[in-house]
PDB file of C-alpha atoms in Angstrom:
ATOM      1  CA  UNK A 887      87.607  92.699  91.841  1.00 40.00           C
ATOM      2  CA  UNK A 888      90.093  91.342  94.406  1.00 42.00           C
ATOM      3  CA  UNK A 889      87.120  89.575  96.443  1.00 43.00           C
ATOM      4  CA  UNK A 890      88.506  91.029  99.490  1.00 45.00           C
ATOM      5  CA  UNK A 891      86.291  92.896 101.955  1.00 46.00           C
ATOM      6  CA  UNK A 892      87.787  96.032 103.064  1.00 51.00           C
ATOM      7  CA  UNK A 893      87.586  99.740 101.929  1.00 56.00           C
ATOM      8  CA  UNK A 894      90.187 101.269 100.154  1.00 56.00           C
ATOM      9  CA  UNK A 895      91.825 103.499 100.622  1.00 59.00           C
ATOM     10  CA  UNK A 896      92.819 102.167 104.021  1.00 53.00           C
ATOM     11  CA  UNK A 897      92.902 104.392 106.978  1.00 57.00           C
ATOM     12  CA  UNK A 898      95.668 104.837 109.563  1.00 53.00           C
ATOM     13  CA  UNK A 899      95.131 101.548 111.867  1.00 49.00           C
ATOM     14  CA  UNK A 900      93.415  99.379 108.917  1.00 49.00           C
ATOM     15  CA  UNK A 901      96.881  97.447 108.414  1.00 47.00           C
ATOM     16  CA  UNK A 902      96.703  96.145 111.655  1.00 45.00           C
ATOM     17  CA  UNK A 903      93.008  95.062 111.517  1.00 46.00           C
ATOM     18  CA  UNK A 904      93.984  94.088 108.648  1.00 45.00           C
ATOM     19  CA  UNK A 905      97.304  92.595 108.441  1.00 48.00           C
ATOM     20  CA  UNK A 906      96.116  88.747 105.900  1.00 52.00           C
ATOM     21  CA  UNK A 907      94.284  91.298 103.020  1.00 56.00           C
ATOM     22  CA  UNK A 908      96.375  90.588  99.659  1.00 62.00           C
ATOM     23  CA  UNK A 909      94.989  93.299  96.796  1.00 69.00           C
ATOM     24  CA  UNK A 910      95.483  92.634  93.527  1.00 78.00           C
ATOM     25  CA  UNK A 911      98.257  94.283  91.126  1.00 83.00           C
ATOM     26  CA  UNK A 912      95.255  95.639  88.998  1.00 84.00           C
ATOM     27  CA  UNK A 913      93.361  97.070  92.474  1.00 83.00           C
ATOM     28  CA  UNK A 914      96.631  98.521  93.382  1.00 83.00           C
ATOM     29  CA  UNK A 915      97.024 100.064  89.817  1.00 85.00           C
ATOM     30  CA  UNK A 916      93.638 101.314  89.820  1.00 87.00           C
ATOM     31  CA  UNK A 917      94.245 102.971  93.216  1.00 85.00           C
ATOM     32  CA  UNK A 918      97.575 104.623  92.864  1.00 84.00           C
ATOM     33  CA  UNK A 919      98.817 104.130  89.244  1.00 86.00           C
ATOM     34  CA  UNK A 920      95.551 105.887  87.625  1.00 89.00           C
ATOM     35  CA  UNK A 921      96.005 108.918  89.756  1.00 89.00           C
ATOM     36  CA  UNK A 922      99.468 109.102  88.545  1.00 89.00           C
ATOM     37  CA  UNK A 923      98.575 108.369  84.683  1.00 87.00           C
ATOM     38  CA  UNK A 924      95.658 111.001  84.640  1.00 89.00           C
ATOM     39  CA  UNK A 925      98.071 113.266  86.073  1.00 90.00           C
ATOM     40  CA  UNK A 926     100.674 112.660  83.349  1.00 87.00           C
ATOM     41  CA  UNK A 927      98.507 113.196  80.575  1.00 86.00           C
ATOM     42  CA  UNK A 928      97.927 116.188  81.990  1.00 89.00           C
ATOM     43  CA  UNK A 929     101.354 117.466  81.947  1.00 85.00           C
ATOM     44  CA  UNK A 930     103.089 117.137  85.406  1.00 85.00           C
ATOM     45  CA  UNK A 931     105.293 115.327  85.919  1.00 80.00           C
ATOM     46  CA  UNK A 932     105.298 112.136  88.164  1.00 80.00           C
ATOM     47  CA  UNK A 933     106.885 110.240  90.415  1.00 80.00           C
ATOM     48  CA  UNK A 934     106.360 106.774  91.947  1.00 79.00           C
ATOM     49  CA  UNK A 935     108.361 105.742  94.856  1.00 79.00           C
ATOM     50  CA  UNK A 936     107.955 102.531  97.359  1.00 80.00           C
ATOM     51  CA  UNK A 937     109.432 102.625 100.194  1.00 80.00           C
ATOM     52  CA  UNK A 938     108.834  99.588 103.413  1.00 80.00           C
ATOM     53  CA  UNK A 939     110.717  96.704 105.626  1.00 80.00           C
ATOM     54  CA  UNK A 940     112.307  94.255 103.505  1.00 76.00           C
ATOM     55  CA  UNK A 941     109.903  91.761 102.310  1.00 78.00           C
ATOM     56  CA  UNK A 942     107.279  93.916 102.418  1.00 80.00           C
ATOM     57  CA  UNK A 943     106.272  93.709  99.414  1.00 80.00           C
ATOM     58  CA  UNK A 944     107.992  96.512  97.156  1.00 82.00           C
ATOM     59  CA  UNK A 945     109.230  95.263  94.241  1.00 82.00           C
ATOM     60  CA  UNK A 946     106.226  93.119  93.395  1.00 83.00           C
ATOM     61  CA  UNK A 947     103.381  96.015  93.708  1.00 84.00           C
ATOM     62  CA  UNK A 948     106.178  98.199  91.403  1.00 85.00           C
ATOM     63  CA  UNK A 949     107.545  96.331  88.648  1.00 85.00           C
ATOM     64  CA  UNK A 950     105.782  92.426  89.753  1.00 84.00           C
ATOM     65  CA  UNK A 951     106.707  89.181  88.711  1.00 82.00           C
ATOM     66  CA  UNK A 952     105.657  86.949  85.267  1.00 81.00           C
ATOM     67  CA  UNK A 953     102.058  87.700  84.693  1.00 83.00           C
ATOM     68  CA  UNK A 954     101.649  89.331  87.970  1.00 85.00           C
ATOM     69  CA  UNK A 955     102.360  93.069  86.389  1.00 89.00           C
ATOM     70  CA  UNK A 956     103.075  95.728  88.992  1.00 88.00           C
ATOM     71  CA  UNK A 957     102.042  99.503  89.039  1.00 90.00           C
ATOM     72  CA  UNK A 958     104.406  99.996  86.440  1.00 89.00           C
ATOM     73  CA  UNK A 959     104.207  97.858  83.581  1.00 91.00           C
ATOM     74  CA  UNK A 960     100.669  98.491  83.907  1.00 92.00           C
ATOM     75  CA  UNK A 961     101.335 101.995  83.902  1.00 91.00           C
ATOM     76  CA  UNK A 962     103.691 101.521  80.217  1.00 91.00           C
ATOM     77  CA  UNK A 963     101.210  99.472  78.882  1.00 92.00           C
ATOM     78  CA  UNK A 964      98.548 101.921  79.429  1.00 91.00           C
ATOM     79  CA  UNK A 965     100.550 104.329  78.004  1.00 90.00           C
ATOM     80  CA  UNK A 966     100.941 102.758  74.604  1.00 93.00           C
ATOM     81  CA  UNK A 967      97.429 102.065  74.301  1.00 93.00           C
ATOM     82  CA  UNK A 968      96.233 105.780  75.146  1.00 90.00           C
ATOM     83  CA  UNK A 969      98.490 107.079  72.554  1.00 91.00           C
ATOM     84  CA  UNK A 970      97.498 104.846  69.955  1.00 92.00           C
ATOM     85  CA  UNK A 971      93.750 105.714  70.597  1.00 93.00           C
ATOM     86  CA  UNK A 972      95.224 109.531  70.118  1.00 90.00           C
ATOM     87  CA  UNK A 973      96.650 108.939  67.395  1.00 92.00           C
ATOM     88  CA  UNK A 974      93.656 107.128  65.595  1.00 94.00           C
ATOM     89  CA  UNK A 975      91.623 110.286  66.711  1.00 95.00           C
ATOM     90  CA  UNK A 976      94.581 112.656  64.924  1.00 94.00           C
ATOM     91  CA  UNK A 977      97.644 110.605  62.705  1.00 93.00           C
ATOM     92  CA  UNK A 978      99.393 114.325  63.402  1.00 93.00           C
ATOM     93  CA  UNK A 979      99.893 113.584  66.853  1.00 87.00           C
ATOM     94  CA  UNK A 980     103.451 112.352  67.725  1.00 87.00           C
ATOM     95  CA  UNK A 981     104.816 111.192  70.895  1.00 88.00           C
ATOM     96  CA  UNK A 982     108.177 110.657  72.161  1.00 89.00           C
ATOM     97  CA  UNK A 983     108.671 107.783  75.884  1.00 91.00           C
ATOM     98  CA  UNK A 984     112.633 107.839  76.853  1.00 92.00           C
ATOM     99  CA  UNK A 985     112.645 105.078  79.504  1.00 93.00           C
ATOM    100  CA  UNK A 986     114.989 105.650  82.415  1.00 93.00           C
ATOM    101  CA  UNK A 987     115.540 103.418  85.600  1.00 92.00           C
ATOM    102  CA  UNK A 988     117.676 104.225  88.636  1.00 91.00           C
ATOM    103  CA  UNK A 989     117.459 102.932  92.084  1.00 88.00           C
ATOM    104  CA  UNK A 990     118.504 104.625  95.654  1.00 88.00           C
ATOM    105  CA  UNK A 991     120.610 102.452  97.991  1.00 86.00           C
ATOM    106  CA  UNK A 992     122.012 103.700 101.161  1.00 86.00           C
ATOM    107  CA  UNK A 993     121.339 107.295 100.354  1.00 89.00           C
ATOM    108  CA  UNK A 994     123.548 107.199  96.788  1.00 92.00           C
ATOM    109  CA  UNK A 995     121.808 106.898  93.049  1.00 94.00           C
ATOM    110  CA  UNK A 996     122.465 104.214  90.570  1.00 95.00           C
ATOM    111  CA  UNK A 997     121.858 104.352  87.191  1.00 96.00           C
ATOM    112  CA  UNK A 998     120.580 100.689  86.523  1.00 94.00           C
ATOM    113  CA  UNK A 999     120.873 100.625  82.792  1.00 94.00           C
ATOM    114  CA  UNK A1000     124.230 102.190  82.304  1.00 92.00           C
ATOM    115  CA  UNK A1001     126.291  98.809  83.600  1.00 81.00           C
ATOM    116  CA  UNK A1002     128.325 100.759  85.514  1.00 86.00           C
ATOM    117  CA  UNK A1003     127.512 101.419  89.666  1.00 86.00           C
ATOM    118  CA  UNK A1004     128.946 105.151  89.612  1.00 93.00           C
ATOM    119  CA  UNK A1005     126.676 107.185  92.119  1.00 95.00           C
ATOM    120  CA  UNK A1006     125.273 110.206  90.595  1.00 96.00           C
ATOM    121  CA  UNK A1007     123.679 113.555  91.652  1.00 96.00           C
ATOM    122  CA  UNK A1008     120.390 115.007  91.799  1.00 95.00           C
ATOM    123  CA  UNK A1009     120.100 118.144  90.656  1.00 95.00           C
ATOM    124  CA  UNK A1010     117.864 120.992  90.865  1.00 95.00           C
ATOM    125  CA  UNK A1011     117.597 123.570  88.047  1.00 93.00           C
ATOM    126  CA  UNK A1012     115.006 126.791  87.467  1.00 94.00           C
ATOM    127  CA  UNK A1013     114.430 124.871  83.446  1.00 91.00           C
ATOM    128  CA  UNK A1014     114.492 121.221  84.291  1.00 88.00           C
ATOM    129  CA  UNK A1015     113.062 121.233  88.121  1.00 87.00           C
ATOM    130  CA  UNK A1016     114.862 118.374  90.117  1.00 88.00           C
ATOM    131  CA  UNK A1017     116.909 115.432  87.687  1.00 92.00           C
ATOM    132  CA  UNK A1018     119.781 113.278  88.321  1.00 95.00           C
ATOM    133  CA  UNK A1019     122.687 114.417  86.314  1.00 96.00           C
ATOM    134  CA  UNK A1020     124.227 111.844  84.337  1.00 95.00           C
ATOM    135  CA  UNK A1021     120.674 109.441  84.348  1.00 95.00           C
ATOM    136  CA  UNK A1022     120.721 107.499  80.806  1.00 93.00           C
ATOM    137  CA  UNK A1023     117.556 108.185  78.959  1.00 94.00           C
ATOM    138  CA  UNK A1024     116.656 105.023  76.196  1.00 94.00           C
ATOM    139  CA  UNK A1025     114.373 105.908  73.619  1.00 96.00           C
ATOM    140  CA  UNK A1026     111.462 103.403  73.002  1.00 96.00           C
ATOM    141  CA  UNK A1027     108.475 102.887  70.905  1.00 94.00           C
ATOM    142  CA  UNK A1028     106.568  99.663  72.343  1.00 94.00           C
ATOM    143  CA  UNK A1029     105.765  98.288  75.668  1.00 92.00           C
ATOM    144  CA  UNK A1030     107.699  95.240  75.078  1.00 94.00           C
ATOM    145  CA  UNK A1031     111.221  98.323  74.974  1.00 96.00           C
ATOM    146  CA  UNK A1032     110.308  98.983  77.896  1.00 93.00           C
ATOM    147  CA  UNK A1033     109.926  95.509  79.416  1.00 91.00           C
ATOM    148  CA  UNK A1034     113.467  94.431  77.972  1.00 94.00           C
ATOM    149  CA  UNK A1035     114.931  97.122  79.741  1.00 94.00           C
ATOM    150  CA  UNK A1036     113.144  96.781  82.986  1.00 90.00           C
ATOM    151  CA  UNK A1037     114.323  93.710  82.722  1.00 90.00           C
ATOM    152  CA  UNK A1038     118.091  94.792  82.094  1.00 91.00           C
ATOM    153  CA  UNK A1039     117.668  97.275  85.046  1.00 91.00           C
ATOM    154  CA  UNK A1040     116.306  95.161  87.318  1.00 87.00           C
ATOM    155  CA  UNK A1041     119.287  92.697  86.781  1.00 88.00           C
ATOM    156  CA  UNK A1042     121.473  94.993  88.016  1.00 88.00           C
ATOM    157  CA  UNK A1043     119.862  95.978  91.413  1.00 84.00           C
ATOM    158  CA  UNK A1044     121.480  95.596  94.222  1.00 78.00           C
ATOM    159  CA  UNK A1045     121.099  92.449  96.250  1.00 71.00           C
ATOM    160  CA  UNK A1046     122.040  92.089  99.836  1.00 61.00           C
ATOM    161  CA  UNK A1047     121.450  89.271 102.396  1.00 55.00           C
ATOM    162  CA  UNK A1048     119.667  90.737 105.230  1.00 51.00           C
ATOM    163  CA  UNK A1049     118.709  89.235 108.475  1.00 49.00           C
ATOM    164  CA  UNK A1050     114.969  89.041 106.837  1.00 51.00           C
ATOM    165  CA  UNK A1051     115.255  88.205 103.711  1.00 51.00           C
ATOM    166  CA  UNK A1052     118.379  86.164 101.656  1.00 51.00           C
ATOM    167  CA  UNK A1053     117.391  88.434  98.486  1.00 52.00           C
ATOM    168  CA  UNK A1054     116.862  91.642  99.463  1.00 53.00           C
ATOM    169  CA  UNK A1055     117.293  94.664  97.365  1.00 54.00           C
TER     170      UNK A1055
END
């Protein structure tokens, strides 16, 4: 519980009433991340994008900071637990997470984990839907993959000074 009095989802005109509320990472993941699991499992593809004013908050309710997990490490983590519950149920099952991370600055694409800042293109195909040609896909088989290369990915943002904030990406 994040001991905060307000319903949720908010409404359109909440965020002013409401402007001091701070929800947890785990109330945001509940919220928005579930949705986006359940979906998943289910076959579709998903998509998670955050999008505000600088400081507002982006980067820490996606990816978080120490033990303050964001939507999506609490998303991977989730993910390697389900499956291993699957598997238990049926040792035939197999599963296969590529972990990809790219970030959208000024209206080009970076891949983050390919240490190089060539801007690629998103593509649309009639077999593969929308991708970005040329995104590096990295196999992994643990949570803690994934972390390392969030981590490698997220060192090579891009950080600007801006008027509101010294370190914004």
């Amino acid at each position: 519980s994040s001991g905060i009095n307000a319903e949720w989802p908010l409404r359109p005109g909440d965020f002013v009433r409401n402007m001091n509320l701070v929800f947890s990472q785990k109330k945001v993941f509940d919220d928005v991340g579930v949705g986006i699991r359940d979906n998943s499992w289910n076959g579709f593809n998903c998509s998670l994008f955050a999008y505000g004013q600088t400081g507002s908050g982006k980067s820490y309710s996606i990816i978080g900071y120490g033990k303050n997990k964001g939507v999506v490490p609490l998303y991977c983590e989730d993910l390697f637990i389900k499956m291993a519950e699957l598997q238990q149920e049926n040792p035939d099952n197999q599963y296969q997470v590529q972990f990809a991370m790219l970030e959208i600055y000024n209206e080009s694409v970076f891949d983050l984990l390919a240490g190089n800042r060539k801007a690629l293109k998103i593509r649309q195909s009639k077999q593969r839907g929308f991708f970005v040609q040329g995104l590096k896909k990295t196999p992994v088989g643990s949570y803690k993959e994934i972390e390392d290369r969030m981590a490698e990915g997220t060192a090579n943002r891009t950080v600007a000074a801006t008027k509101m904030n010294a370190t914004s990406s």
